[in-house]
Short mmCIF file of C-alpha atoms in Angstrom, two decimals:
data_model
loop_
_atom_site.label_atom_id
_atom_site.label_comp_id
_atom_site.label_asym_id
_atom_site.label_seq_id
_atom_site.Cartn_x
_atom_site.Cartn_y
_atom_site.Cartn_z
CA UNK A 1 107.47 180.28 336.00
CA UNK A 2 109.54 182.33 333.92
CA UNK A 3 108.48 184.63 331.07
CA UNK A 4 109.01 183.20 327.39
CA UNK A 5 111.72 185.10 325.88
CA UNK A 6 111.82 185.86 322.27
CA UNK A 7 113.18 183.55 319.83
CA UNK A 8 116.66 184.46 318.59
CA UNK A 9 117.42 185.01 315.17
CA UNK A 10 119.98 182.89 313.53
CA UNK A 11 123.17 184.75 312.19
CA UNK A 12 121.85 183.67 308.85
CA UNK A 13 118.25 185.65 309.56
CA UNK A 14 120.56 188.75 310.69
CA UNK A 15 122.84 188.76 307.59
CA UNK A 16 120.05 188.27 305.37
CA UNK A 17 120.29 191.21 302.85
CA UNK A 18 118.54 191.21 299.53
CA UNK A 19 119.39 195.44 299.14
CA UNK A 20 122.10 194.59 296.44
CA UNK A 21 120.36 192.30 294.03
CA UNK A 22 117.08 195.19 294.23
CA UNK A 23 119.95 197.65 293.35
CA UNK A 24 121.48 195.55 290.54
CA UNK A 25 118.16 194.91 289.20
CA UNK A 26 117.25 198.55 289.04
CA UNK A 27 120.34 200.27 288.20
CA UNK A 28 120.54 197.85 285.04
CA UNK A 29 116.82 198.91 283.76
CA UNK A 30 117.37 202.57 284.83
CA UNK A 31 120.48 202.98 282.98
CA UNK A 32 119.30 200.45 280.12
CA UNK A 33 116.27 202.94 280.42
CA UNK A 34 118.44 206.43 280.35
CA UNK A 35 120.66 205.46 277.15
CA UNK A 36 117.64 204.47 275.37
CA UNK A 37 115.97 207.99 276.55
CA UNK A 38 119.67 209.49 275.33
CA UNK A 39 118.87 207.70 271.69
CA UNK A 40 115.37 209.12 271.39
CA UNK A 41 116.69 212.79 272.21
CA UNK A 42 119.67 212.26 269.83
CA UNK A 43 117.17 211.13 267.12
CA UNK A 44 114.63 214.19 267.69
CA UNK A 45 116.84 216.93 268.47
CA UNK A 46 119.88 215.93 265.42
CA UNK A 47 117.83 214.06 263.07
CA UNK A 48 114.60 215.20 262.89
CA UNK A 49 115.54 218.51 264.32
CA UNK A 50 112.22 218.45 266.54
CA UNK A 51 110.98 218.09 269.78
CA UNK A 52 107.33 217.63 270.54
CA UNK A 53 105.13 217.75 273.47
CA UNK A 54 105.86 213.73 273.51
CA UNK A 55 109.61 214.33 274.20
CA UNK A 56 109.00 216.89 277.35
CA UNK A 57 106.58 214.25 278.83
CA UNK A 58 109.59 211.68 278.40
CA UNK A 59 111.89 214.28 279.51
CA UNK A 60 110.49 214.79 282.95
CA UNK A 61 109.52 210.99 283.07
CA UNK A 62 113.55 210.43 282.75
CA UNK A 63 114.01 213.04 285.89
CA UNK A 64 111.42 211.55 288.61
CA UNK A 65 112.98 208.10 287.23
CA UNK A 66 116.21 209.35 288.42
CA UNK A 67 114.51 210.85 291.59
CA UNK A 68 113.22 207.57 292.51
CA UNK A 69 116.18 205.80 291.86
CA UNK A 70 118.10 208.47 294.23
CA UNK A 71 115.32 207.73 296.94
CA UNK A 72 115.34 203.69 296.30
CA UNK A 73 119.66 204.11 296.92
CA UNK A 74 118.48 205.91 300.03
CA UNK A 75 116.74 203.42 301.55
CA UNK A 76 118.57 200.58 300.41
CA UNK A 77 121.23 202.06 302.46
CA UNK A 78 118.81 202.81 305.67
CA UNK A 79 117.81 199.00 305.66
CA UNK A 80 115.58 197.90 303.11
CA UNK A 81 116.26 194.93 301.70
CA UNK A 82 116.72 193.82 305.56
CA UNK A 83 114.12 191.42 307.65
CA UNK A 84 112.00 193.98 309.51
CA UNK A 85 113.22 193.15 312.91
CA UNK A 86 116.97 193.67 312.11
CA UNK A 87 116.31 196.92 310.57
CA UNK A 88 117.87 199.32 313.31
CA UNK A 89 114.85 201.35 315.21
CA UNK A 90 116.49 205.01 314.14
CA UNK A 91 116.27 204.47 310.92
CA UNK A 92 112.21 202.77 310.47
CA UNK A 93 111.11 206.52 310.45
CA UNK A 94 113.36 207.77 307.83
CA UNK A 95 113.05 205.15 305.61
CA UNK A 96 108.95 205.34 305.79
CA UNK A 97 109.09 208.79 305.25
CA UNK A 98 111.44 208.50 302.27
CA UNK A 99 109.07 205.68 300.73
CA UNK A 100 106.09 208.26 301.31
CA UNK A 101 107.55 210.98 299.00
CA UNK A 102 108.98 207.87 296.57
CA UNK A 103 105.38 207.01 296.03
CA UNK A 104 104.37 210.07 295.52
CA UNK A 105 106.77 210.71 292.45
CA UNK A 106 106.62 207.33 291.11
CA UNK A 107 102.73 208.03 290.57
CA UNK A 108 103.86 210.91 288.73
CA UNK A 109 106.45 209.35 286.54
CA UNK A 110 103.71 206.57 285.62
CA UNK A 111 102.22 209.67 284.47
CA UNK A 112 104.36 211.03 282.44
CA UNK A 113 104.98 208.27 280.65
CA UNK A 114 101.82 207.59 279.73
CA UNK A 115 101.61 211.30 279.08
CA UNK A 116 104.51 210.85 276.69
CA UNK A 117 102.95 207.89 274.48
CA UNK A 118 99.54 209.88 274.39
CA UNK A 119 100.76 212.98 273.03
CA UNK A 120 102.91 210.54 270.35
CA UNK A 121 100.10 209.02 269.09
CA UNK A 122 98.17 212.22 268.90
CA UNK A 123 100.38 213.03 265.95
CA UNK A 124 99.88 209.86 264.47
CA UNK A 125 96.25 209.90 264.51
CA UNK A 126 95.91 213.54 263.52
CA UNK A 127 92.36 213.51 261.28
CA UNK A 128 91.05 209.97 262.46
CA UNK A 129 88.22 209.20 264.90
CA UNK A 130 90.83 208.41 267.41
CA UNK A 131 91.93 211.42 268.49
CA UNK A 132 89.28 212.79 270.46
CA UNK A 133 89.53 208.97 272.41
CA UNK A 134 93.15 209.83 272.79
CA UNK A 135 92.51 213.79 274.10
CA UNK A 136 89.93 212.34 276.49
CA UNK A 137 92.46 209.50 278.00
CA UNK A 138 94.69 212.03 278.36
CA UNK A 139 92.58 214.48 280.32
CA UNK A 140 91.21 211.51 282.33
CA UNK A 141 94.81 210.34 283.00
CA UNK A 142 95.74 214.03 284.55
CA UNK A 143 92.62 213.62 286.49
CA UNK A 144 93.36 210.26 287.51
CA UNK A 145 97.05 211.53 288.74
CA UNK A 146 96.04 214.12 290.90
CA UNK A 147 93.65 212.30 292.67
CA UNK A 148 96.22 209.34 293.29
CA UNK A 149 98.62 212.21 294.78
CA UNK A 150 95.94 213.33 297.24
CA UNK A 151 95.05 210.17 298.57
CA UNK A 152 98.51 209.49 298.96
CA UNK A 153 99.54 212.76 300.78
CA UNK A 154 96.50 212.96 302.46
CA UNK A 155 96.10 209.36 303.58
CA UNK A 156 96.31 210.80 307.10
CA UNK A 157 94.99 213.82 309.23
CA UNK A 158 98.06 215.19 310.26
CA UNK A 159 99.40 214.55 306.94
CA UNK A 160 103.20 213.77 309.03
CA UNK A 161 101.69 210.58 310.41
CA UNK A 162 101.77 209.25 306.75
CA UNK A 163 105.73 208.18 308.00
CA UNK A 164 105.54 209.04 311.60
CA UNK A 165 103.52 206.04 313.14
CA UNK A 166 103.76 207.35 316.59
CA UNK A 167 101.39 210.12 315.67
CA UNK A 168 98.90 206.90 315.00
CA UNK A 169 97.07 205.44 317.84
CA UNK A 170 97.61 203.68 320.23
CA UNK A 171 100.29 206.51 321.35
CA UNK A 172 99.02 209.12 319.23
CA UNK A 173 95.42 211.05 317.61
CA UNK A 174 96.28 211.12 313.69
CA UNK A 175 93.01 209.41 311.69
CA UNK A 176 94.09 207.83 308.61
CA UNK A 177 92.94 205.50 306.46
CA UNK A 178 92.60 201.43 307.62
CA UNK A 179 94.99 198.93 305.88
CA UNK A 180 92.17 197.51 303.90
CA UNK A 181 90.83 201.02 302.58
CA UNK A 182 94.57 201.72 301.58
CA UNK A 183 95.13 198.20 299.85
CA UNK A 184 92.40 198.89 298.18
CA UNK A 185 92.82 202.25 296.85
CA UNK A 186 96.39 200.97 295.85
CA UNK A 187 95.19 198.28 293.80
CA UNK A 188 92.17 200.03 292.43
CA UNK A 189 94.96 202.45 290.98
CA UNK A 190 97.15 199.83 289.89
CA UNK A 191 93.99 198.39 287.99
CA UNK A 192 93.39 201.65 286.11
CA UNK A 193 97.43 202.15 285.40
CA UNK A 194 97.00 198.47 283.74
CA UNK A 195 93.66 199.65 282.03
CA UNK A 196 95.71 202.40 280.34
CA UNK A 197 98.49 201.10 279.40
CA UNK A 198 96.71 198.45 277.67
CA UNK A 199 94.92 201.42 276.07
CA UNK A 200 98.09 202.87 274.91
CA UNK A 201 99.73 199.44 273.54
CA UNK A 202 96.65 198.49 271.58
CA UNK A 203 95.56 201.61 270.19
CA UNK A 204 98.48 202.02 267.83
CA UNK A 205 97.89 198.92 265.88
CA UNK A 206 94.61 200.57 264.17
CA UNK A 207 96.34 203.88 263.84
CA UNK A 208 99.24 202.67 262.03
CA UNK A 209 96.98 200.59 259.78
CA UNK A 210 96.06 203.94 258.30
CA UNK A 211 99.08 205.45 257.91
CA UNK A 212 100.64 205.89 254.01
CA UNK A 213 103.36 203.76 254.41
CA UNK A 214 104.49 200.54 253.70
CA UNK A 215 103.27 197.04 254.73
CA UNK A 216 106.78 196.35 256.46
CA UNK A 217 107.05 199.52 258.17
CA UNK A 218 103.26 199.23 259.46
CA UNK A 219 104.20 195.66 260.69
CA UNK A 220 107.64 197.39 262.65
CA UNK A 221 105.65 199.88 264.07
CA UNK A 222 102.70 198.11 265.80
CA UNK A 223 104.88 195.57 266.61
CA UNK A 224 107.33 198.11 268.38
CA UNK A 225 104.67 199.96 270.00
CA UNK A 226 103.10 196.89 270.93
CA UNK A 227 105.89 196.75 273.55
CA UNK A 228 103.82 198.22 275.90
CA UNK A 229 102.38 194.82 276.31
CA UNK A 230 104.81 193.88 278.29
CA UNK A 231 105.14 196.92 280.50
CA UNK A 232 101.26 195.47 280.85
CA UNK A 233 102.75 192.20 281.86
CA UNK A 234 104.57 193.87 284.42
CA UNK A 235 102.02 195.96 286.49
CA UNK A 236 99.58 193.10 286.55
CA UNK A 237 102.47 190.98 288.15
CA UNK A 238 103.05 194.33 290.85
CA UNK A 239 99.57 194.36 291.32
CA UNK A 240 99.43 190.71 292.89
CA UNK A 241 102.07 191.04 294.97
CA UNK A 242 100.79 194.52 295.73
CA UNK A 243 97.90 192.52 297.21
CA UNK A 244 99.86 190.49 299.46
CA UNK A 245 102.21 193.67 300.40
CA UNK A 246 99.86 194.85 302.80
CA UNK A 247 99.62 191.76 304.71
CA UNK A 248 103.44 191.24 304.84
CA UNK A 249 105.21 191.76 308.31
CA UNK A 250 108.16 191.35 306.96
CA UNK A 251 108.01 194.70 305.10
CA UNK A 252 111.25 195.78 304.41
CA UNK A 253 112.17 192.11 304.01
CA UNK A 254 110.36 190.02 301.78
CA UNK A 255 107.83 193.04 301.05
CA UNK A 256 110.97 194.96 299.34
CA UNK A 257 110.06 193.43 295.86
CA UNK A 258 106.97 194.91 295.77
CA UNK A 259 109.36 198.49 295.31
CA UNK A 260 111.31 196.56 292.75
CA UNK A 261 108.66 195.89 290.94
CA UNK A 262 107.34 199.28 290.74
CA UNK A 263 110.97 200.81 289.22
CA UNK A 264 110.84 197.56 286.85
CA UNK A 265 107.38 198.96 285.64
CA UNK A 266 108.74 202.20 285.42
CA UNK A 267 112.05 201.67 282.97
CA UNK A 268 109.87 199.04 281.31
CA UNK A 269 107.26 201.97 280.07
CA UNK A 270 110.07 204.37 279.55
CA UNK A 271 111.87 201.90 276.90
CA UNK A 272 108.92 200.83 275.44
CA UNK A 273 107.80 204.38 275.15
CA UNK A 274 110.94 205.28 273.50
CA UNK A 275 111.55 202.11 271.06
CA UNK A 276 109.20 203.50 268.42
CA UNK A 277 111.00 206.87 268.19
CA UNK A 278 114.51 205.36 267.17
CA UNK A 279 113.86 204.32 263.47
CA UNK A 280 115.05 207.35 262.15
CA UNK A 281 118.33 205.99 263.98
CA UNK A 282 118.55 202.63 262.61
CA UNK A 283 117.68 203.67 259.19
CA UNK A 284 120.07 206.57 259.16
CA UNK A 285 122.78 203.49 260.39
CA UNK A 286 121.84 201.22 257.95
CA UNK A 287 121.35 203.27 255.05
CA UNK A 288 125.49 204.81 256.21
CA UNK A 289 126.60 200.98 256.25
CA UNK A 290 125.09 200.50 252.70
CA UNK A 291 127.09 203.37 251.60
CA UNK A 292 130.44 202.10 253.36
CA UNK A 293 130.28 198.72 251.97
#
């Protein structure tokens, strides 16, 4: 009796490619993302003439954006997007090693822009019983970062099997951590990335309450702010198909949108961190059309 052979893949299954719609999808939010970063720097730096601790955080959350976005080209072009088994053999190593260090700096960026709203609505709540609530999220959210980045970079003993799975048994002696304890760990930080950002979309409603101004402009403001709602919205929908990432074979396949996901989360917090910012744009436009007409 002869061996079974493998089953062959149609020309359909081989051409199957979703790379380009991930890139559209991304390079629309990024640079959707990036003018609306532009805007907010415009505003701060020609308007106001200021720029805060808030606008650094955004500032370095705009350059591991673009970082990510270099490293999601890179392995767009190496295969992802691809079914797993069509993805050629040279290039499985490169691309895990390039989603290792992607990880690592979309943690970071998450961050950042967290970092960014924080230190925002620390001027907004300067003298109310929310500050110290605010210092303490922040301190707990630099905490939270650099513990993320270790288990990442350190999910395996040598750290280099992280990306190169022949150090791994069966052919090799690296110890890292089971599937399960890394799913877990994943979605336990997705859970606390959710936690915050709810933190950070609800907080300004009672804050802005207080501020002298009037009933309109407290309305625009919570209601812009309250944006980050839907960057919410959007890690709670990562973190379920996070779930189910781990137990996809078809990782650079079908798993792929779980890395679309994450830059859609991403440019979703940046804009909705920046929104508030650009009154002082709108009103300086409006109040120029007045004149005009």
């Amino acid at each position: 009796q002869s061996p079974p052979t493998a089953p062959t893949m149609s020309p359909e299954y081989l051409a199957w490619n979703i790379g380009p719609k991930l890139l559209a999808i991304d390079c629309t939010l990024f640079g959707l993302a990036m003018v609306i970063v532009i805007l907010r720097f415009y505003v701060r730096i020609f308007i106001l003439k200021i720029f805060g601790m808030d606008d650094w955080m955004m500032a370095i959350s705009a350059l591991l954006s673009m970082t990510c976005i270099a490293l999601f080209v890179k392995v767009i072009k190496l295969g992802l997007g691809r079914h797993a088994e069509v993805v050629k053999i040279e290039n499985v190593f490169p691309i895990l090693k390039y989603l290792y260090f992607y990880g690592i700096f979309v943690i970071f960026a998450y961050s950042f822009i967290k970092l960014s709203i924080g230190f925002f609505l620390l001027r907004l709540a300067d003298r109310t019983k929310w500050r110290r609530f605010l210092q303490g999220t922040l301190v707990f959210l630099v905490l939270f970062t650099l513990g993320s980045t270790f288990a990442i970079i350190f999910q395996c003993d040598p750290v280099q099997a992280g990306w190169d799975l022949t150090m791994r048994p069966p052919t090799g002696t690296a110890q890292c951590f089971s599937m399960d304890v890394f799913k877990n760990v994943g979605v336990f930080n997705s859970v606390i990335n959710i936690a915050t950002d709810l933190i950070f979309a609800l907080i300004p409603i009672p804050i802005v309450w207080k501020l002298q101004v009037n009933v309109r402009t407290k309305i625009g403001l919570a209601a812009t702010m309250g944006l980050g709602l839907f960057a919410s919205a959007t890690a709670i929908y990562k973190t379920a198909i996070q779930y189910n990432f781990f137990k996809e074979p078809d990782w650079s396949g079908k798993g792929s949108w779980y890395y679309i996901w994450q830059q859609i989360e991403m440019n979703v917090g940046i804009i909705s961190a920046c929104l508030p910012t650009l009154k002082p744009l709108f009103s300086s436009f409006f109040e120029h059309v007045l004149t005009v007409t």
